């Protein structure tokens, strides 16, 4: 995998002032590499997904406990779909949305779009409803005539929703919904019942919709066998330009457990002492930089 280094090999630049004074600029370039388990932030690079926010336009979908007043299913699922899109794009995936606004899109159009795009997976996001306000729980569907890939995707989606919402498990089921009759692996997720006051209130919070997007994001990883738990660089250090005597600070951030850090200059480990601190932490500081400190720093 690429090591995501940024910038170029550092160099010194000498510039003459108007009155013959010389200003020396140090360019300390920086990058970030995770050694051992090599990871980048492009975990879904080369992957494509079609994300379907159910209903929309003239079809509001399931009505919330307030009846026709917003928010309803079309509003909730679009927000979750957009949050999921943001996560997947940040991880390097190509995303095709069946709708990005409150517009009407036919079921066959959604299916045909999925077939034309031929993604790694298709996910249709929904909220459930029933005549009785006591109906509750989470369920996921795959096509009646689907294959093992469809069933696997639906199972991973259901498992992640259960781990996230901890609601009643209504199971992984087969259905004849048009949108999941596409050729690529397809699944339809019914997150919870917005006809149920408790579950409506739950879905009516940004935190729940963000958690739902994260659940689907991780379900895609499970389905494709991509490890989303290991170390991940979330912030790369920026190149720093300083003049002699100033301080230079490089900062990076990574997720994961049991992480150890080691900063290097031009491939050689740096150590704490004298003017250097944080050599084995996420933040490296060099006080009173000198010409010899210029270089390419990695962690």
GROMACS .gro file of C-alpha atoms in nm:
model
  299
    1UNK     CA    1   0.000   0.000   0.000
    2UNK     CA    2   0.123   0.357  -0.059
    3UNK     CA    3   0.280   0.516   0.245
    4UNK     CA    4   0.095   0.845   0.195
    5UNK     CA    5   0.406   1.058   0.235
    6UNK     CA    6   0.354   1.416   0.135
    7UNK     CA    7   0.581   1.694   0.026
    8UNK     CA    8   0.922   1.669  -0.134
    9UNK     CA    9   1.273   1.618  -0.001
   10UNK     CA   10   1.354   1.925   0.204
   11UNK     CA   11   1.602   2.180   0.083
   12UNK     CA   12   1.755   2.503   0.202
   13UNK     CA   13   1.675   2.824   0.027
   14UNK     CA   14   1.896   3.130   0.056
   15UNK     CA   15   1.752   3.464  -0.041
   16UNK     CA   16   1.926   3.803  -0.046
   17UNK     CA   17   1.753   4.097   0.118
   18UNK     CA   18   1.737   4.449  -0.013
   19UNK     CA   19   2.025   4.556   0.211
   20UNK     CA   20   2.248   4.253   0.157
   21UNK     CA   21   2.124   4.061   0.458
   22UNK     CA   22   2.072   3.686   0.403
   23UNK     CA   23   1.763   3.509   0.535
   24UNK     CA   24   1.799   3.132   0.567
   25UNK     CA   25   1.476   2.933   0.542
   26UNK     CA   26   1.454   2.574   0.663
   27UNK     CA   27   1.196   2.353   0.498
   28UNK     CA   28   1.115   2.052   0.711
   29UNK     CA   29   0.893   1.823   0.504
   30UNK     CA   30   0.674   1.565   0.675
   31UNK     CA   31   0.483   1.248   0.612
   32UNK     CA   32   0.319   0.969   0.808
   33UNK     CA   33   0.367   0.596   0.775
   34UNK     CA   34   0.231   0.317   0.992
   35UNK     CA   35   0.486   0.038   1.010
   36UNK     CA   36   0.418  -0.320   1.116
   37UNK     CA   37   0.053  -0.321   1.013
   38UNK     CA   38   0.077  -0.088   0.714
   39UNK     CA   39  -0.243   0.111   0.674
   40UNK     CA   40  -0.360   0.420   0.493
   41UNK     CA   41  -0.681   0.616   0.513
   42UNK     CA   42  -0.796   0.477   0.175
   43UNK     CA   43  -0.942   0.156   0.310
   44UNK     CA   44  -1.204   0.137   0.033
   45UNK     CA   45  -0.980   0.256  -0.252
   46UNK     CA   46  -1.092   0.103  -0.581
   47UNK     CA   47  -1.432   0.004  -0.443
   48UNK     CA   48  -1.768   0.129  -0.565
   49UNK     CA   49  -2.101   0.138  -0.382
   50UNK     CA   50  -2.452   0.242  -0.480
   51UNK     CA   51  -2.634   0.395  -0.184
   52UNK     CA   52  -3.012   0.416  -0.203
   53UNK     CA   53  -3.200   0.650   0.028
   54UNK     CA   54  -3.545   0.495   0.011
   55UNK     CA   55  -3.857   0.683  -0.105
   56UNK     CA   56  -3.841   1.062  -0.159
   57UNK     CA   57  -4.032   1.323  -0.357
   58UNK     CA   58  -4.400   1.231  -0.385
   59UNK     CA   59  -4.335   0.925  -0.167
   60UNK     CA   60  -4.250   1.015   0.195
   61UNK     CA   61  -4.226   0.649   0.293
   62UNK     CA   62  -4.318   0.553   0.646
   63UNK     CA   63  -4.478   0.837   0.840
   64UNK     CA   64  -4.338   0.930   1.177
   65UNK     CA   65  -4.545   0.951   1.491
   66UNK     CA   66  -4.651   1.303   1.391
   67UNK     CA   67  -4.821   1.173   1.078
   68UNK     CA   68  -4.748   1.371   0.763
   69UNK     CA   69  -4.537   1.629   0.945
   70UNK     CA   70  -4.161   1.604   0.889
   71UNK     CA   71  -3.944   1.424   0.961
   72UNK     CA   72  -4.057   1.104   0.796
   73UNK     CA   73  -3.876   0.805   0.653
   74UNK     CA   74  -3.760   0.989   0.339
   75UNK     CA   75  -3.589   1.251   0.558
   76UNK     CA   76  -3.420   1.014   0.800
   77UNK     CA   77  -3.284   0.777   0.538
   78UNK     CA   78  -3.147   1.053   0.316
   79UNK     CA   79  -2.953   1.195   0.608
   80UNK     CA   80  -2.809   0.851   0.692
   81UNK     CA   81  -2.723   0.789   0.325
   82UNK     CA   82  -2.540   1.120   0.296
   83UNK     CA   83  -2.345   1.053   0.614
   84UNK     CA   84  -2.250   0.710   0.481
   85UNK     CA   85  -2.142   0.862   0.151
   86UNK     CA   86  -1.913   1.105   0.333
   87UNK     CA   87  -1.746   0.823   0.525
   88UNK     CA   88  -1.695   0.605   0.220
   89UNK     CA   89  -1.557   0.885   0.002
   90UNK     CA   90  -1.312   0.974   0.279
   91UNK     CA   91  -1.198   0.611   0.269
   92UNK     CA   92  -1.133   0.624  -0.105
   93UNK     CA   93  -1.453   0.466  -0.239
   94UNK     CA   94  -1.653   0.574  -0.543
   95UNK     CA   95  -2.013   0.643  -0.446
   96UNK     CA   96  -2.324   0.659  -0.661
   97UNK     CA   97  -2.640   0.787  -0.492
   98UNK     CA   98  -2.986   0.706  -0.624
   99UNK     CA   99  -3.100   1.041  -0.488
  100UNK     CA  100  -2.930   1.330  -0.310
  101UNK     CA  101  -3.237   1.542  -0.241
  102UNK     CA  102  -3.611   1.509  -0.179
  103UNK     CA  103  -3.680   1.385  -0.530
  104UNK     CA  104  -3.889   1.108  -0.682
  105UNK     CA  105  -3.692   0.816  -0.826
  106UNK     CA  106  -3.871   0.504  -0.947
  107UNK     CA  107  -3.781   0.163  -0.810
  108UNK     CA  108  -3.684   0.031  -1.151
  109UNK     CA  109  -3.460   0.334  -1.209
  110UNK     CA  110  -3.276   0.258  -0.888
  111UNK     CA  111  -3.233  -0.105  -0.986
  112UNK     CA  112  -3.124  -0.024  -1.342
  113UNK     CA  113  -2.875   0.233  -1.214
  114UNK     CA  114  -2.723  -0.031  -0.989
  115UNK     CA  115  -2.689  -0.278  -1.276
  116UNK     CA  116  -2.530  -0.011  -1.498
  117UNK     CA  117  -2.280   0.097  -1.232
  118UNK     CA  118  -2.196  -0.262  -1.132
  119UNK     CA  119  -2.081  -0.174  -0.777
  120UNK     CA  120  -1.922  -0.398  -0.516
  121UNK     CA  121  -2.247  -0.368  -0.320
  122UNK     CA  122  -2.585  -0.193  -0.320
  123UNK     CA  123  -2.758  -0.085  -0.001
  124UNK     CA  124  -3.112   0.050   0.025
  125UNK     CA  125  -3.171   0.233   0.355
  126UNK     CA  126  -3.516   0.242   0.513
  127UNK     CA  127  -3.717   0.293   0.831
  128UNK     CA  128  -4.003   0.061   0.915
  129UNK     CA  129  -4.368   0.123   1.005
  130UNK     CA  130  -4.673  -0.071   1.118
  131UNK     CA  131  -5.035   0.000   1.203
  132UNK     CA  132  -4.967  -0.071   1.570
  133UNK     CA  133  -4.729   0.164   1.748
  134UNK     CA  134  -4.593  -0.129   1.948
  135UNK     CA  135  -4.411  -0.285   1.650
  136UNK     CA  136  -4.036  -0.254   1.699
  137UNK     CA  137  -3.696  -0.383   1.600
  138UNK     CA  138  -3.445  -0.417   1.317
  139UNK     CA  139  -3.448  -0.637   1.007
  140UNK     CA  140  -3.260  -0.674   0.680
  141UNK     CA  141  -3.367  -0.820   0.344
  142UNK     CA  142  -3.209  -0.988   0.045
  143UNK     CA  143  -3.378  -1.097  -0.277
  144UNK     CA  144  -3.589  -1.413  -0.288
  145UNK     CA  145  -3.389  -1.529  -0.590
  146UNK     CA  146  -3.061  -1.388  -0.466
  147UNK     CA  147  -2.731  -1.566  -0.418
  148UNK     CA  148  -2.481  -1.622  -0.140
  149UNK     CA  149  -2.331  -1.276  -0.185
  150UNK     CA  150  -2.670  -1.111  -0.132
  151UNK     CA  151  -2.730  -1.316   0.181
  152UNK     CA  152  -2.381  -1.243   0.311
  153UNK     CA  153  -2.423  -0.868   0.263
  154UNK     CA  154  -2.762  -0.870   0.434
  155UNK     CA  155  -2.624  -1.071   0.725
  156UNK     CA  156  -2.334  -0.832   0.780
  157UNK     CA  157  -2.569  -0.533   0.762
  158UNK     CA  158  -2.805  -0.687   1.016
  159UNK     CA  159  -2.522  -0.783   1.249
  160UNK     CA  160  -2.380  -0.430   1.247
  161UNK     CA  161  -2.720  -0.271   1.304
  162UNK     CA  162  -2.784  -0.504   1.596
  163UNK     CA  163  -2.446  -0.423   1.748
  164UNK     CA  164  -2.519  -0.051   1.707
  165UNK     CA  165  -2.887  -0.014   1.798
  166UNK     CA  166  -2.933  -0.318   2.026
  167UNK     CA  167  -3.302  -0.333   1.935
  168UNK     CA  168  -3.516  -0.642   1.884
  169UNK     CA  169  -3.359  -0.867   1.623
  170UNK     CA  170  -3.626  -0.931   1.359
  171UNK     CA  171  -3.375  -1.125   1.153
  172UNK     CA  172  -3.230  -1.150   0.803
  173UNK     CA  173  -3.513  -1.221   0.561
  174UNK     CA  174  -3.576  -1.269   0.191
  175UNK     CA  175  -3.805  -1.035   0.001
  176UNK     CA  176  -3.911  -0.939  -0.350
  177UNK     CA  177  -3.839  -0.565  -0.328
  178UNK     CA  178  -3.753  -0.434  -0.675
  179UNK     CA  179  -3.444  -0.243  -0.567
  180UNK     CA  180  -3.268  -0.558  -0.444
  181UNK     CA  181  -3.326  -0.754  -0.764
  182UNK     CA  182  -3.012  -0.605  -0.920
  183UNK     CA  183  -2.721  -0.821  -1.036
  184UNK     CA  184  -2.459  -0.686  -0.790
  185UNK     CA  185  -2.487  -0.791  -0.423
  186UNK     CA  186  -2.784  -0.604  -0.278
  187UNK     CA  187  -2.949  -0.559   0.058
  188UNK     CA  188  -3.234  -0.354   0.207
  189UNK     CA  189  -3.200  -0.237   0.568
  190UNK     CA  190  -3.499  -0.153   0.788
  191UNK     CA  191  -3.327   0.030   1.072
  192UNK     CA  192  -3.618   0.067   1.316
  193UNK     CA  193  -3.991   0.146   1.337
  194UNK     CA  194  -4.063   0.518   1.327
  195UNK     CA  195  -4.429   0.436   1.393
  196UNK     CA  196  -4.306   0.339   1.741
  197UNK     CA  197  -4.264   0.653   1.960
  198UNK     CA  198  -3.952   0.524   2.131
  199UNK     CA  199  -3.777   0.426   1.811
  200UNK     CA  200  -3.892   0.743   1.635
  201UNK     CA  201  -3.732   0.952   1.909
  202UNK     CA  202  -3.417   0.745   1.873
  203UNK     CA  203  -3.397   0.793   1.497
  204UNK     CA  204  -3.480   1.161   1.536
  205UNK     CA  205  -3.133   1.235   1.678
  206UNK     CA  206  -2.822   1.313   1.470
  207UNK     CA  207  -2.616   1.081   1.690
  208UNK     CA  208  -2.831   0.781   1.596
  209UNK     CA  209  -2.815   0.861   1.225
  210UNK     CA  210  -2.438   0.901   1.246
  211UNK     CA  211  -2.418   0.567   1.427
  212UNK     CA  212  -2.632   0.407   1.156
  213UNK     CA  213  -2.401   0.538   0.884
  214UNK     CA  214  -2.104   0.399   1.073
  215UNK     CA  215  -2.277   0.061   1.108
  216UNK     CA  216  -2.333   0.040   0.732
  217UNK     CA  217  -1.977   0.155   0.666
  218UNK     CA  218  -1.845  -0.127   0.882
  219UNK     CA  219  -2.087  -0.376   0.730
  220UNK     CA  220  -1.934  -0.304   0.388
  221UNK     CA  221  -1.592  -0.370   0.538
  222UNK     CA  222  -1.713  -0.697   0.686
  223UNK     CA  223  -1.867  -0.802   0.356
  224UNK     CA  224  -1.552  -0.727   0.156
  225UNK     CA  225  -1.313  -0.864   0.417
  226UNK     CA  226  -1.154  -0.525   0.484
  227UNK     CA  227  -1.014  -0.475   0.834
  228UNK     CA  228  -1.150  -0.146   0.967
  229UNK     CA  229  -1.034  -0.203   1.323
  230UNK     CA  230  -0.656  -0.186   1.279
  231UNK     CA  231  -0.445   0.130   1.299
  232UNK     CA  232  -0.550   0.414   1.072
  233UNK     CA  233  -0.381   0.749   1.016
  234UNK     CA  234  -0.645   1.019   1.050
  235UNK     CA  235  -0.422   1.329   1.035
  236UNK     CA  236  -0.095   1.359   0.847
  237UNK     CA  237   0.172   1.606   0.961
  238UNK     CA  238   0.214   1.918   0.751
  239UNK     CA  239   0.536   2.051   0.603
  240UNK     CA  240   0.691   2.319   0.824
  241UNK     CA  241   0.896   2.618   0.706
  242UNK     CA  242   1.109   2.790   0.969
  243UNK     CA  243   1.408   3.023   1.001
  244UNK     CA  244   1.698   2.930   1.232
  245UNK     CA  245   1.618   2.973   1.599
  246UNK     CA  246   1.246   2.911   1.569
  247UNK     CA  247   1.065   2.599   1.689
  248UNK     CA  248   0.913   2.340   1.457
  249UNK     CA  249   0.629   2.106   1.553
  250UNK     CA  250   0.495   1.806   1.362
  251UNK     CA  251   0.166   1.652   1.471
  252UNK     CA  252  -0.010   1.338   1.348
  253UNK     CA  253  -0.308   1.137   1.468
  254UNK     CA  254  -0.406   0.772   1.431
  255UNK     CA  255  -0.681   0.545   1.556
  256UNK     CA  256  -0.629   0.196   1.690
  257UNK     CA  257  -0.528   0.030   2.015
  258UNK     CA  258  -0.181  -0.036   2.150
  259UNK     CA  259  -0.010   0.214   1.919
  260UNK     CA  260   0.359   0.303   1.952
  261UNK     CA  261   0.519   0.601   1.779
  262UNK     CA  262   0.868   0.669   1.641
  263UNK     CA  263   0.965   0.979   1.446
  264UNK     CA  264   1.241   0.958   1.186
  265UNK     CA  265   1.446   1.212   0.995
  266UNK     CA  266   1.546   1.099   0.648
  267UNK     CA  267   1.470   0.743   0.754
  268UNK     CA  268   1.676   0.752   1.075
  269UNK     CA  269   1.511   0.741   1.418
  270UNK     CA  270   1.529   1.063   1.618
  271UNK     CA  271   1.566   1.062   1.996
  272UNK     CA  272   1.456   1.293   2.274
  273UNK     CA  273   1.718   1.523   2.420
  274UNK     CA  274   1.888   1.854   2.360
  275UNK     CA  275   1.635   2.037   2.139
  276UNK     CA  276   1.408   1.743   2.052
  277UNK     CA  277   1.102   1.624   2.243
  278UNK     CA  278   0.816   1.390   2.159
  279UNK     CA  279   1.025   1.153   1.946
  280UNK     CA  280   0.801   0.862   2.051
  281UNK     CA  281   0.470   1.049   2.071
  282UNK     CA  282   0.219   1.180   1.814
  283UNK     CA  283   0.377   1.527   1.835
  284UNK     CA  284   0.744   1.597   1.761
  285UNK     CA  285   0.893   1.933   1.861
  286UNK     CA  286   1.232   2.069   1.759
  287UNK     CA  287   1.334   2.381   1.949
  288UNK     CA  288   1.573   2.638   1.807
  289UNK     CA  289   1.599   2.474   1.466
  290UNK     CA  290   1.934   2.478   1.289
  291UNK     CA  291   2.035   2.422   0.929
  292UNK     CA  292   2.112   2.057   1.003
  293UNK     CA  293   1.755   1.994   1.113
  294UNK     CA  294   1.615   2.038   0.764
  295UNK     CA  295   1.495   1.707   0.622
  296UNK     CA  296   1.207   1.472   0.556
  297UNK     CA  297   1.035   1.362   0.875
  298UNK     CA  298   0.813   1.056   0.901
  299UNK     CA  299   0.644   0.881   1.193
   0.00000   0.00000   0.00000
